[in-house]
Tab-separated table of C-alpha atoms in Angstrom:
chain	number	residue	atom	x	y	z
A	199	UNK	CA	-28.752	-40.524	5.249
A	200	UNK	CA	-26.773	-43.864	4.297
A	201	UNK	CA	-26.380	-46.490	7.093
A	202	UNK	CA	-22.940	-45.414	7.971
A	203	UNK	CA	-23.762	-43.011	9.625
A	204	UNK	CA	-26.695	-44.533	11.711
A	205	UNK	CA	-25.072	-47.713	12.417
A	206	UNK	CA	-22.588	-48.819	14.886
A	207	UNK	CA	-19.163	-49.336	14.002
A	208	UNK	CA	-16.669	-49.243	16.201
A	209	UNK	CA	-13.716	-48.281	13.631
A	210	UNK	CA	-15.463	-45.833	10.872
A	211	UNK	CA	-12.855	-45.989	7.397
A	212	UNK	CA	-14.316	-42.089	7.296
A	213	UNK	CA	-16.177	-39.321	8.592
A	214	UNK	CA	-18.547	-36.492	6.478
A	215	UNK	CA	-17.520	-33.648	6.579
A	216	UNK	CA	-20.265	-31.226	6.887
A	217	UNK	CA	-19.155	-27.342	5.935
A	218	UNK	CA	-21.194	-24.800	7.970
A	219	UNK	CA	-24.011	-26.777	8.750
A	220	UNK	CA	-27.003	-23.523	8.349
A	221	UNK	CA	-25.549	-22.578	5.144
A	222	UNK	CA	-24.885	-24.669	2.674
A	223	UNK	CA	-26.476	-22.577	0.865
A	224	UNK	CA	-23.923	-20.197	0.603
A	225	UNK	CA	-20.380	-22.528	0.544
A	226	UNK	CA	-19.447	-21.436	-2.982
A	227	UNK	CA	-20.094	-17.722	-2.059
A	228	UNK	CA	-17.824	-18.480	1.358
A	229	UNK	CA	-15.200	-19.764	-0.562
A	230	UNK	CA	-14.629	-16.434	-2.675
A	231	UNK	CA	-12.675	-15.051	0.448
A	232	UNK	CA	-11.368	-17.777	2.247
A	233	UNK	CA	-9.763	-18.532	-1.151
A	234	UNK	CA	-8.525	-15.453	-1.823
A	235	UNK	CA	-7.236	-15.889	1.846
A	236	UNK	CA	-5.292	-18.106	0.952
A	237	UNK	CA	-3.649	-17.622	-2.052
A	238	UNK	CA	-2.357	-13.984	-0.134
A	239	UNK	CA	-0.973	-15.862	2.780
A	240	UNK	CA	0.251	-18.738	0.023
A	241	UNK	CA	1.951	-16.087	-2.492
A	242	UNK	CA	2.666	-13.747	0.606
A	243	UNK	CA	4.813	-16.015	2.658
A	244	UNK	CA	6.676	-17.772	-0.469
A	245	UNK	CA	7.640	-14.483	-0.742
A	246	UNK	CA	9.235	-13.932	2.470
A	247	UNK	CA	11.069	-17.623	2.497
A	248	UNK	CA	12.100	-16.287	-1.413
A	249	UNK	CA	14.031	-13.256	-0.033
A	250	UNK	CA	15.144	-13.831	2.984
A	251	UNK	CA	16.884	-16.688	1.168
A	252	UNK	CA	18.222	-14.513	-1.746
A	253	UNK	CA	19.446	-11.968	0.494
A	254	UNK	CA	22.827	-12.968	2.586
A	255	UNK	CA	22.452	-10.029	5.242
A	256	UNK	CA	18.918	-11.511	5.917
A	257	UNK	CA	20.820	-14.400	7.648
A	258	UNK	CA	20.177	-13.264	11.123
A	259	UNK	CA	18.511	-14.480	13.309
A	260	UNK	CA	15.748	-12.161	13.440
A	261	UNK	CA	13.885	-13.332	10.642
A	262	UNK	CA	15.165	-16.950	10.528
A	263	UNK	CA	12.020	-17.305	12.644
A	264	UNK	CA	10.650	-15.119	10.788
A	265	UNK	CA	11.170	-18.127	7.809
A	266	UNK	CA	9.841	-20.683	10.680
A	267	UNK	CA	6.783	-18.650	11.383
A	268	UNK	CA	5.544	-18.806	7.784
A	269	UNK	CA	6.374	-22.036	6.928
A	270	UNK	CA	4.391	-23.166	10.020
A	271	UNK	CA	1.339	-20.008	8.827
A	272	UNK	CA	1.943	-22.118	4.778
A	273	UNK	CA	1.642	-25.835	6.854
A	274	UNK	CA	-1.618	-24.670	8.980
A	275	UNK	CA	-3.659	-23.454	5.937
A	276	UNK	CA	-2.321	-25.850	3.418
A	277	UNK	CA	-3.965	-28.592	6.492
A	278	UNK	CA	-7.486	-27.164	6.124
A	279	UNK	CA	-8.211	-24.852	3.481
A	280	UNK	CA	-8.455	-28.349	0.321
A	281	UNK	CA	-10.533	-30.935	1.456
A	282	UNK	CA	-12.612	-26.763	2.564
A	283	UNK	CA	-13.245	-26.033	-1.063
A	284	UNK	CA	-13.811	-29.396	-1.757
A	285	UNK	CA	-16.619	-29.320	0.736
A	286	UNK	CA	-17.434	-25.807	-1.028
A	287	UNK	CA	-16.785	-26.145	-4.193
A	288	UNK	CA	-17.435	-30.401	-5.163
A	289	UNK	CA	-19.408	-31.235	-2.158
A	290	UNK	CA	-16.493	-34.049	-1.402
A	291	UNK	CA	-17.759	-34.260	2.096
A	292	UNK	CA	-15.658	-38.134	3.283
A	293	UNK	CA	-12.756	-38.042	4.589
A	294	UNK	CA	-10.619	-40.768	5.860
A	295	UNK	CA	-9.913	-40.984	9.829
A	296	UNK	CA	-6.716	-41.720	9.631
A	297	UNK	CA	-6.495	-38.239	6.857
A	298	UNK	CA	-8.874	-36.848	9.324
A	299	UNK	CA	-6.905	-37.721	12.383
A	300	UNK	CA	-3.383	-36.176	10.526
A	301	UNK	CA	-5.209	-32.825	9.374
A	302	UNK	CA	-6.615	-32.420	13.111
A	303	UNK	CA	-2.469	-33.230	14.434
A	304	UNK	CA	-1.440	-30.863	12.218
A	305	UNK	CA	-3.270	-28.321	13.096
A	306	UNK	CA	-3.476	-28.397	16.848
A	307	UNK	CA	0.252	-28.921	16.031
A	308	UNK	CA	1.727	-26.141	14.206
A	309	UNK	CA	-1.043	-23.881	16.297
A	310	UNK	CA	0.618	-24.021	19.311
A	311	UNK	CA	4.217	-23.727	17.568
A	312	UNK	CA	3.099	-20.567	16.280
A	313	UNK	CA	2.722	-19.663	19.360
A	314	UNK	CA	6.291	-20.237	20.467
A	315	UNK	CA	7.807	-18.873	17.405
A	316	UNK	CA	5.910	-15.856	18.716
A	317	UNK	CA	7.958	-16.249	22.175
A	318	UNK	CA	11.656	-16.481	20.067
A	319	UNK	CA	10.676	-13.426	18.411
A	320	UNK	CA	9.732	-11.879	21.566
A	321	UNK	CA	12.723	-13.228	22.851
A	322	UNK	CA	14.988	-11.715	20.276
A	323	UNK	CA	13.489	-8.031	20.477
A	324	UNK	CA	14.610	-8.553	24.264
A	325	UNK	CA	18.238	-8.812	23.734
A	326	UNK	CA	17.951	-6.569	20.914
A	327	UNK	CA	16.857	-3.813	22.946
A	328	UNK	CA	18.142	-4.738	26.127
A	329	UNK	CA	21.296	-6.255	24.997
A	330	UNK	CA	22.208	-5.185	21.983
A	331	UNK	CA	26.311	-5.451	22.211
A	332	UNK	CA	25.523	-8.977	23.345
A	333	UNK	CA	22.532	-9.975	20.873
A	334	UNK	CA	25.562	-11.597	18.014
A	335	UNK	CA	26.565	-13.846	20.674
A	336	UNK	CA	23.878	-14.677	22.216
A	337	UNK	CA	21.907	-15.083	19.677
A	338	UNK	CA	23.997	-17.695	17.923
A	339	UNK	CA	22.867	-19.703	14.306
A	340	UNK	CA	23.610	-23.049	16.789
A	341	UNK	CA	20.651	-21.398	19.931
A	342	UNK	CA	18.597	-19.918	16.902
A	343	UNK	CA	18.499	-24.024	15.894
A	344	UNK	CA	18.071	-25.133	19.268
A	345	UNK	CA	15.670	-23.005	19.328
A	346	UNK	CA	13.380	-23.821	16.718
A	347	UNK	CA	13.880	-27.309	17.663
A	348	UNK	CA	12.489	-27.142	20.979
A	349	UNK	CA	9.529	-25.471	19.459
A	350	UNK	CA	8.701	-28.302	17.368
A	351	UNK	CA	9.224	-30.867	19.798
A	352	UNK	CA	7.746	-28.995	21.508
A	353	UNK	CA	4.171	-28.456	19.759
A	354	UNK	CA	4.863	-32.281	18.295
A	355	UNK	CA	4.682	-33.764	21.708
A	356	UNK	CA	1.752	-32.158	23.873
A	357	UNK	CA	-0.053	-32.610	21.314
A	358	UNK	CA	0.218	-35.719	20.011
A	359	UNK	CA	-2.272	-36.937	22.654
A	360	UNK	CA	-5.151	-36.322	20.543
A	361	UNK	CA	-5.189	-38.777	17.697
A	362	UNK	CA	-4.032	-41.552	19.295
A	363	UNK	CA	-6.106	-41.545	22.011
A	364	UNK	CA	-9.089	-40.735	18.807
A	365	UNK	CA	-7.737	-44.554	17.227
A	366	UNK	CA	-8.326	-46.023	20.271
A	367	UNK	CA	-11.838	-45.010	20.542
A	368	UNK	CA	-15.391	-46.784	19.306
A	369	UNK	CA	-17.450	-44.321	17.596
A	370	UNK	CA	-20.791	-45.918	17.675
A	371	UNK	CA	-23.222	-43.345	17.605
A	372	UNK	CA	-22.553	-41.131	14.157
A	373	UNK	CA	-19.569	-40.112	11.665
A	374	UNK	CA	-21.032	-37.375	10.553
A	375	UNK	CA	-18.658	-33.795	11.401
A	376	UNK	CA	-20.801	-30.665	11.928
A	377	UNK	CA	-17.281	-28.385	10.864
A	378	UNK	CA	-15.049	-27.779	7.429
A	379	UNK	CA	-12.396	-29.581	9.240
A	380	UNK	CA	-11.543	-32.506	11.522
A	381	UNK	CA	-11.654	-30.114	15.247
A	382	UNK	CA	-10.048	-31.743	18.266
A	383	UNK	CA	-13.348	-31.353	19.955
A	384	UNK	CA	-15.564	-31.670	17.129
A	385	UNK	CA	-14.359	-35.526	16.712
A	386	UNK	CA	-13.870	-36.934	19.992
A	387	UNK	CA	-17.438	-35.503	20.482
A	388	UNK	CA	-18.119	-38.819	18.683
A	389	UNK	CA	-16.299	-40.878	20.026
A	390	UNK	CA	-18.428	-43.750	22.425
A	391	UNK	CA	-15.514	-43.472	25.417
A	392	UNK	CA	-15.232	-41.425	28.264
A	393	UNK	CA	-13.697	-38.090	27.235
A	394	UNK	CA	-13.202	-36.631	29.867
A	395	UNK	CA	-9.234	-37.340	30.139
A	396	UNK	CA	-8.875	-35.871	26.818
A	397	UNK	CA	-11.157	-33.432	27.816
A	398	UNK	CA	-9.107	-31.441	30.391
A	399	UNK	CA	-5.876	-32.716	28.920
A	400	UNK	CA	-6.807	-30.297	25.663
A	401	UNK	CA	-7.690	-27.423	28.408
A	402	UNK	CA	-4.740	-27.642	30.569
A	403	UNK	CA	-2.720	-27.953	27.192
A	404	UNK	CA	-4.808	-24.601	25.850
A	405	UNK	CA	-3.858	-22.396	29.801
A	406	UNK	CA	-0.693	-24.594	30.214
A	407	UNK	CA	1.396	-23.983	26.501
A	408	UNK	CA	-0.642	-20.254	25.594
A	409	UNK	CA	-0.812	-19.000	29.021
A	410	UNK	CA	2.815	-19.550	29.426
A	411	UNK	CA	3.282	-17.843	25.474
A	412	UNK	CA	1.264	-15.171	26.522
A	413	UNK	CA	2.904	-14.125	30.388
A	414	UNK	CA	7.121	-15.245	28.464
A	415	UNK	CA	5.575	-12.603	25.267
A	416	UNK	CA	4.598	-9.738	28.004
A	417	UNK	CA	7.729	-9.749	30.656
A	418	UNK	CA	9.079	-9.277	27.430
A	419	UNK	CA	8.077	-6.378	26.273
A	420	UNK	CA	7.773	-5.170	29.523
A	421	UNK	CA	11.333	-5.153	30.432
A	422	UNK	CA	11.299	-3.793	26.152
A	423	UNK	CA	9.619	-0.537	27.138
A	424	UNK	CA	11.622	-0.274	30.164
A	425	UNK	CA	14.403	0.182	28.215
A	426	UNK	CA	12.933	2.365	24.737
A	427	UNK	CA	10.983	4.826	27.046
A	428	UNK	CA	14.840	5.254	29.260
A	429	UNK	CA	16.795	5.789	26.220
A	430	UNK	CA	16.858	10.135	26.637
A	431	UNK	CA	15.156	10.483	22.890
A	432	UNK	CA	12.106	10.412	21.366
A	433	UNK	CA	13.946	9.336	17.878
A	434	UNK	CA	15.141	6.938	20.066
A	435	UNK	CA	12.206	5.597	21.369
A	436	UNK	CA	10.423	5.781	17.759
A	437	UNK	CA	12.945	3.876	16.301
A	438	UNK	CA	13.653	1.305	19.237
A	439	UNK	CA	9.108	0.364	19.236
A	440	UNK	CA	9.353	0.274	14.892
A	441	UNK	CA	11.556	-2.860	15.835
A	442	UNK	CA	8.857	-4.298	18.157
A	443	UNK	CA	5.621	-3.280	16.399
A	444	UNK	CA	5.321	-5.493	13.671
A	445	UNK	CA	5.464	-8.448	16.039
A	446	UNK	CA	3.332	-6.811	18.595
A	447	UNK	CA	0.613	-6.119	15.315
A	448	UNK	CA	1.162	-10.307	14.460
A	449	UNK	CA	0.601	-10.798	18.118
A	450	UNK	CA	-2.520	-9.192	18.434
A	451	UNK	CA	-4.063	-10.804	15.197
A	452	UNK	CA	-2.815	-14.424	16.364
A	453	UNK	CA	-3.602	-14.723	20.183
A	454	UNK	CA	-6.925	-12.306	19.900
A	455	UNK	CA	-9.283	-14.312	17.385
A	456	UNK	CA	-7.982	-17.392	18.954
A	457	UNK	CA	-8.897	-16.208	22.691
A	458	UNK	CA	-12.252	-14.977	21.807
A	459	UNK	CA	-12.735	-18.521	19.437
A	460	UNK	CA	-12.132	-20.146	23.024
A	461	UNK	CA	-13.876	-18.467	25.142
A	462	UNK	CA	-17.210	-18.352	22.651
A	463	UNK	CA	-16.872	-22.445	22.233
A	464	UNK	CA	-16.527	-22.685	26.198
A	465	UNK	CA	-19.266	-20.521	27.292
A	466	UNK	CA	-21.244	-19.453	24.048
A	467	UNK	CA	-23.757	-22.061	24.485
A	468	UNK	CA	-26.622	-19.974	22.916
A	469	UNK	CA	-23.624	-18.940	20.026
A	470	UNK	CA	-24.473	-19.935	17.060
A	471	UNK	CA	-22.737	-23.495	15.646
A	472	UNK	CA	-22.100	-21.660	11.977
A	473	UNK	CA	-21.121	-18.703	13.588
A	474	UNK	CA	-18.439	-21.028	16.210
A	475	UNK	CA	-16.944	-22.527	12.528
A	476	UNK	CA	-16.743	-19.754	11.054
A	477	UNK	CA	-14.498	-17.779	13.426
A	478	UNK	CA	-12.175	-21.196	14.070
A	479	UNK	CA	-12.014	-20.680	10.140
A	480	UNK	CA	-10.880	-17.078	9.964
A	481	UNK	CA	-8.620	-18.171	13.602
A	482	UNK	CA	-6.895	-20.326	11.365
A	483	UNK	CA	-6.631	-18.369	7.788
A	484	UNK	CA	-6.409	-15.034	8.740
A	485	UNK	CA	-2.980	-14.581	10.578
A	486	UNK	CA	-1.320	-16.798	7.896
A	487	UNK	CA	-2.582	-14.210	5.341
A	488	UNK	CA	-1.599	-10.540	7.154
A	489	UNK	CA	1.848	-11.853	8.997
A	490	UNK	CA	3.221	-11.594	5.423
A	491	UNK	CA	1.536	-8.434	4.498
A	492	UNK	CA	2.718	-7.069	8.033
A	493	UNK	CA	7.029	-8.054	8.204
A	494	UNK	CA	7.066	-7.771	4.828
A	495	UNK	CA	5.169	-3.712	5.051
A	496	UNK	CA	6.719	-2.508	8.456
A	497	UNK	CA	10.271	-4.766	7.765
A	498	UNK	CA	12.557	-2.309	6.095
A	499	UNK	CA	15.406	-4.607	4.793
A	500	UNK	CA	11.788	-7.307	3.582
A	501	UNK	CA	10.462	-4.421	2.174
A	502	UNK	CA	13.358	-2.965	-0.414
A	503	UNK	CA	14.445	-6.173	-1.483
A	504	UNK	CA	11.048	-7.064	-2.124
A	505	UNK	CA	11.135	-3.296	-4.099
A	506	UNK	CA	14.426	-4.710	-5.870
A	507	UNK	CA	12.283	-7.562	-7.229
A	508	UNK	CA	10.208	-5.408	-9.110
A	509	UNK	CA	12.240	-1.760	-10.023
A	510	UNK	CA	15.401	-1.895	-11.918
A	511	UNK	CA	16.597	0.544	-9.504
A	512	UNK	CA	16.811	-1.545	-6.365
A	513	UNK	CA	15.101	1.176	-3.277
A	514	UNK	CA	15.579	4.574	-5.117
A	515	UNK	CA	11.597	5.620	-5.098
A	516	UNK	CA	9.291	3.607	-7.944
A	517	UNK	CA	9.389	4.563	-11.621
A	518	UNK	CA	9.810	8.473	-11.704
A	519	UNK	CA	10.401	10.194	-8.151
A	520	UNK	CA	12.101	12.798	-9.948
A	521	UNK	CA	9.083	14.625	-11.276
A	522	UNK	CA	6.857	13.152	-8.211
A	523	UNK	CA	6.407	16.044	-6.854
A	524	UNK	CA	5.452	17.861	-10.373
A	525	UNK	CA	2.924	16.058	-11.020
A	526	UNK	CA	1.357	15.477	-8.313
A	527	UNK	CA	1.457	18.754	-7.077
A	528	UNK	CA	-2.246	19.830	-4.637
A	529	UNK	CA	-4.017	20.860	-6.962
A	530	UNK	CA	-3.770	17.636	-9.057
A	531	UNK	CA	-4.635	15.509	-5.907
A	532	UNK	CA	-7.658	17.921	-5.589
A	533	UNK	CA	-8.621	17.521	-9.044
A	534	UNK	CA	-8.550	13.428	-8.398
A	535	UNK	CA	-10.236	14.086	-5.291
A	536	UNK	CA	-12.820	15.591	-6.707
A	537	UNK	CA	-13.261	13.289	-9.363
A	538	UNK	CA	-13.480	10.477	-6.813
A	539	UNK	CA	-16.376	12.376	-4.746
A	540	UNK	CA	-18.141	13.189	-8.222
A	541	UNK	CA	-17.716	9.496	-9.672
A	542	UNK	CA	-19.304	7.936	-6.265
A	543	UNK	CA	-22.690	10.719	-6.152
A	544	UNK	CA	-23.540	10.178	-10.448
A	545	UNK	CA	-22.487	6.183	-9.933
A	546	UNK	CA	-24.960	6.464	-6.998
A	547	UNK	CA	-27.321	9.258	-7.981
A	548	UNK	CA	-30.063	6.367	-10.155
A	549	UNK	CA	-30.368	4.733	-6.791
A	550	UNK	CA	-32.166	7.167	-5.242
A	551	UNK	CA	-34.068	8.100	-8.106
A	552	UNK	CA	-35.354	4.790	-9.363
A	553	UNK	CA	-36.233	3.776	-5.860
A	554	UNK	CA	-38.976	6.233	-5.802
A	555	UNK	CA	-40.429	5.916	-8.911
A	556	UNK	CA	-40.700	2.039	-7.991
A	557	UNK	CA	-44.705	1.533	-6.534
A	558	UNK	CA	-43.857	-0.364	-2.998
A	559	UNK	CA	-46.792	-3.073	-3.492
A	560	UNK	CA	-45.551	-5.634	-1.614
A	561	UNK	CA	-45.370	-3.569	1.710
A	562	UNK	CA	-43.420	-1.122	3.871
A	563	UNK	CA	-41.645	-2.978	5.917
A	564	UNK	CA	-37.489	-3.600	5.409
A	565	UNK	CA	-35.580	-6.542	7.548
A	566	UNK	CA	-32.672	-5.209	8.088
A	567	UNK	CA	-30.724	-1.839	10.548
A	568	UNK	CA	-30.771	0.339	7.686
A	569	UNK	CA	-32.262	1.460	4.018
A	570	UNK	CA	-29.776	-0.833	1.962
A	571	UNK	CA	-30.021	-0.490	-1.573
A	572	UNK	CA	-30.850	-4.423	-2.479
A	573	UNK	CA	-33.673	-4.373	0.444
A	574	UNK	CA	-35.473	-2.111	-0.317
A	575	UNK	CA	-35.466	-2.789	-4.389
A	576	UNK	CA	-36.780	-5.811	-2.923
A	577	UNK	CA	-39.914	-3.697	-2.066
A	578	UNK	CA	-40.350	-2.579	-5.466
A	579	UNK	CA	-43.322	-3.766	-7.745
A	580	UNK	CA	-40.818	-3.501	-10.434
A	581	UNK	CA	-37.978	-5.323	-12.484
A	582	UNK	CA	-34.661	-4.255	-10.861
A	583	UNK	CA	-32.140	-6.134	-12.641
A	584	UNK	CA	-30.375	-3.314	-14.144
A	585	UNK	CA	-29.963	-1.598	-10.859
A	586	UNK	CA	-28.745	-4.772	-9.034
A	587	UNK	CA	-26.621	-5.526	-11.807
A	588	UNK	CA	-25.640	-1.552	-11.683
A	589	UNK	CA	-24.314	-2.485	-7.583
A	590	UNK	CA	-22.945	-5.532	-9.225
A	591	UNK	CA	-20.569	-3.402	-11.544
A	592	UNK	CA	-19.640	-1.617	-9.033
A	593	UNK	CA	-18.137	-2.977	-6.149
A	594	UNK	CA	-16.605	-6.311	-9.083
A	595	UNK	CA	-14.223	-3.030	-10.755
A	596	UNK	CA	-12.134	-2.934	-7.880
A	597	UNK	CA	-12.249	-6.176	-6.163
A	598	UNK	CA	-8.775	-7.130	-6.275
A	599	UNK	CA	-7.537	-3.239	-5.655
A	600	UNK	CA	-9.658	-3.200	-2.486
A	601	UNK	CA	-10.276	-6.627	-0.810
A	602	UNK	CA	-10.909	-5.051	2.495
A	603	UNK	CA	-13.557	-3.452	0.971
A	604	UNK	CA	-15.155	-5.055	-1.649
A	605	UNK	CA	-14.582	-8.893	-0.588
A	606	UNK	CA	-17.255	-8.078	2.152
A	607	UNK	CA	-20.059	-6.683	-0.361
A	608	UNK	CA	-19.586	-8.911	-3.359
A	609	UNK	CA	-20.318	-11.673	-0.577
A	610	UNK	CA	-23.356	-9.982	1.209
A	611	UNK	CA	-25.065	-8.363	-2.728
A	612	UNK	CA	-24.243	-12.107	-3.834
A	613	UNK	CA	-26.143	-14.438	-1.233
A	614	UNK	CA	-29.433	-11.365	-1.351
A	615	UNK	CA	-29.623	-12.531	-4.899
A	616	UNK	CA	-29.128	-15.748	-5.695
A	617	UNK	CA	-29.139	-17.355	-1.972
A	618	UNK	CA	-32.658	-17.424	-0.471
A	619	UNK	CA	-32.653	-20.616	1.684
A	620	UNK	CA	-29.720	-18.303	3.934
A	621	UNK	CA	-31.574	-16.614	6.904
A	622	UNK	CA	-32.249	-12.818	6.795
A	623	UNK	CA	-30.134	-12.774	10.072
A	624	UNK	CA	-27.370	-13.287	8.607
A	625	UNK	CA	-27.540	-11.491	5.714
A	626	UNK	CA	-28.037	-8.458	8.436
A	627	UNK	CA	-25.227	-9.442	9.943
A	628	UNK	CA	-22.880	-9.806	6.859
A	629	UNK	CA	-23.964	-6.374	5.516
A	630	UNK	CA	-23.384	-4.023	8.373
A	631	UNK	CA	-19.303	-5.950	8.670
A	632	UNK	CA	-19.685	-4.557	5.315
A	633	UNK	CA	-19.941	-0.730	6.894
A	634	UNK	CA	-18.427	-1.563	10.024
A	635	UNK	CA	-14.942	-3.405	9.223
A	636	UNK	CA	-12.761	-1.232	6.246
A	637	UNK	CA	-13.183	2.065	8.779
A	638	UNK	CA	-12.038	0.048	11.577
A	639	UNK	CA	-9.290	-1.759	9.619
A	640	UNK	CA	-8.573	1.117	7.250
A	641	UNK	CA	-6.778	3.436	10.012
A	642	UNK	CA	-5.189	1.076	12.099
A	643	UNK	CA	-3.106	-0.171	8.054
A	644	UNK	CA	-2.842	3.122	7.306
A	645	UNK	CA	-2.216	4.217	11.144
A	646	UNK	CA	1.226	0.957	11.198
A	647	UNK	CA	2.084	1.663	7.752
A	648	UNK	CA	2.261	5.440	7.600
A	649	UNK	CA	5.387	6.466	9.612
A	650	UNK	CA	4.245	10.363	9.520
A	651	UNK	CA	1.513	9.042	11.096
A	652	UNK	CA	3.147	6.674	13.188
A	653	UNK	CA	5.781	8.513	14.389
A	654	UNK	CA	3.269	11.892	15.571
A	655	UNK	CA	1.153	9.238	17.240
A	656	UNK	CA	3.736	7.618	19.915
A	657	UNK	CA	4.762	11.455	20.133
A	658	UNK	CA	0.868	12.205	21.620
A	659	UNK	CA	1.325	9.669	24.409
A	660	UNK	CA	4.767	10.132	25.417
A	661	UNK	CA	5.504	11.868	28.251
A	662	UNK	CA	6.110	15.544	26.567
A	663	UNK	CA	3.034	15.292	24.367
A	664	UNK	CA	2.976	16.380	20.680
């Protein structure tokens, strides 16, 4: 370790970001899903901004707030990803002291802004549903500008003490930050000063700002649900609730990981450090990736405008709508389904046959929760490279089409092959995520985006049953 990391200093010129301690050997492979998340976030949010700008019919308060959310997500994800990828790819761990404080300010400031934007969007939905005749007179363009300015000033002013106090403190212990970005608590813990004031301040801000935001959102949606269930028909219920479902999904995606990360930081002292860091990164990257997808799929005006960009006939069905029912008949769908089943069976069939022929002369102990392919093959006294390559090809072929399914699979396989220093419990956790996350997300995705399933589900939970 260099002298700059151990000698006393009061004003360090640089900090050293370690990335994810304990998973240094897997940094390159960890960067794959994070890079995919960032690309999707950038493309999706810029698409939302472009569509709203180009379509005058979308120049309404709801879409103005959506643009604010898109800008916030872009800044938030861009604040951490470039430096994070430079650590993963080029081992560029140094960050200037001022740049570190700037990154810390932007991350926490725009997180508070995003929470405030969700409150503004909840207020917009409340007025639109509970008092629709006055919506255009209450939420005028000047009012929207004032709300946006208040959200920006609130985030900027309440987070400003973080970098100001952090710059004034001496740092005599070390300049090494065990994180992928300059997170506030990780930085102030390095100071040789009494940090109780800023610690109490940050804790009070977390409870005060987030608590008030969640309270206002809860009050808004309580009133919204009361107004919805007072409507005379189920169709009116479904139409009114449909305008709020995308906002509810975005709120849950933002607050649930944040709450989970906060609880594990404060109370999960036995949780490993790399899990804290991975969770903190997911908290900042998943909402910017999913928000444009949710609003793009769930909002009819944005969806129709997006189709106009890629089709010649605007919002009509894509490519060949008149022949859809004649091409995809029930028999054709059954044949496609049968082909998919046979394809899966035929591709995977060599695995148990080859494994049965090989001798397991090393050990019969499998360090796993189930008989996972690579783990079983590793105990064989034979050349299993062909089986590994075959497994790799079955995942790569669908990598871009099915990110939810293939990215965890690819990540698990690559770490098994090449990263022998990765702890076994990390391999096992990734393998379990690979099998558990797609079954959890698939029904949620299709339940939210498929109108028939969503409507039937809502009818099931209403007073009149099915």
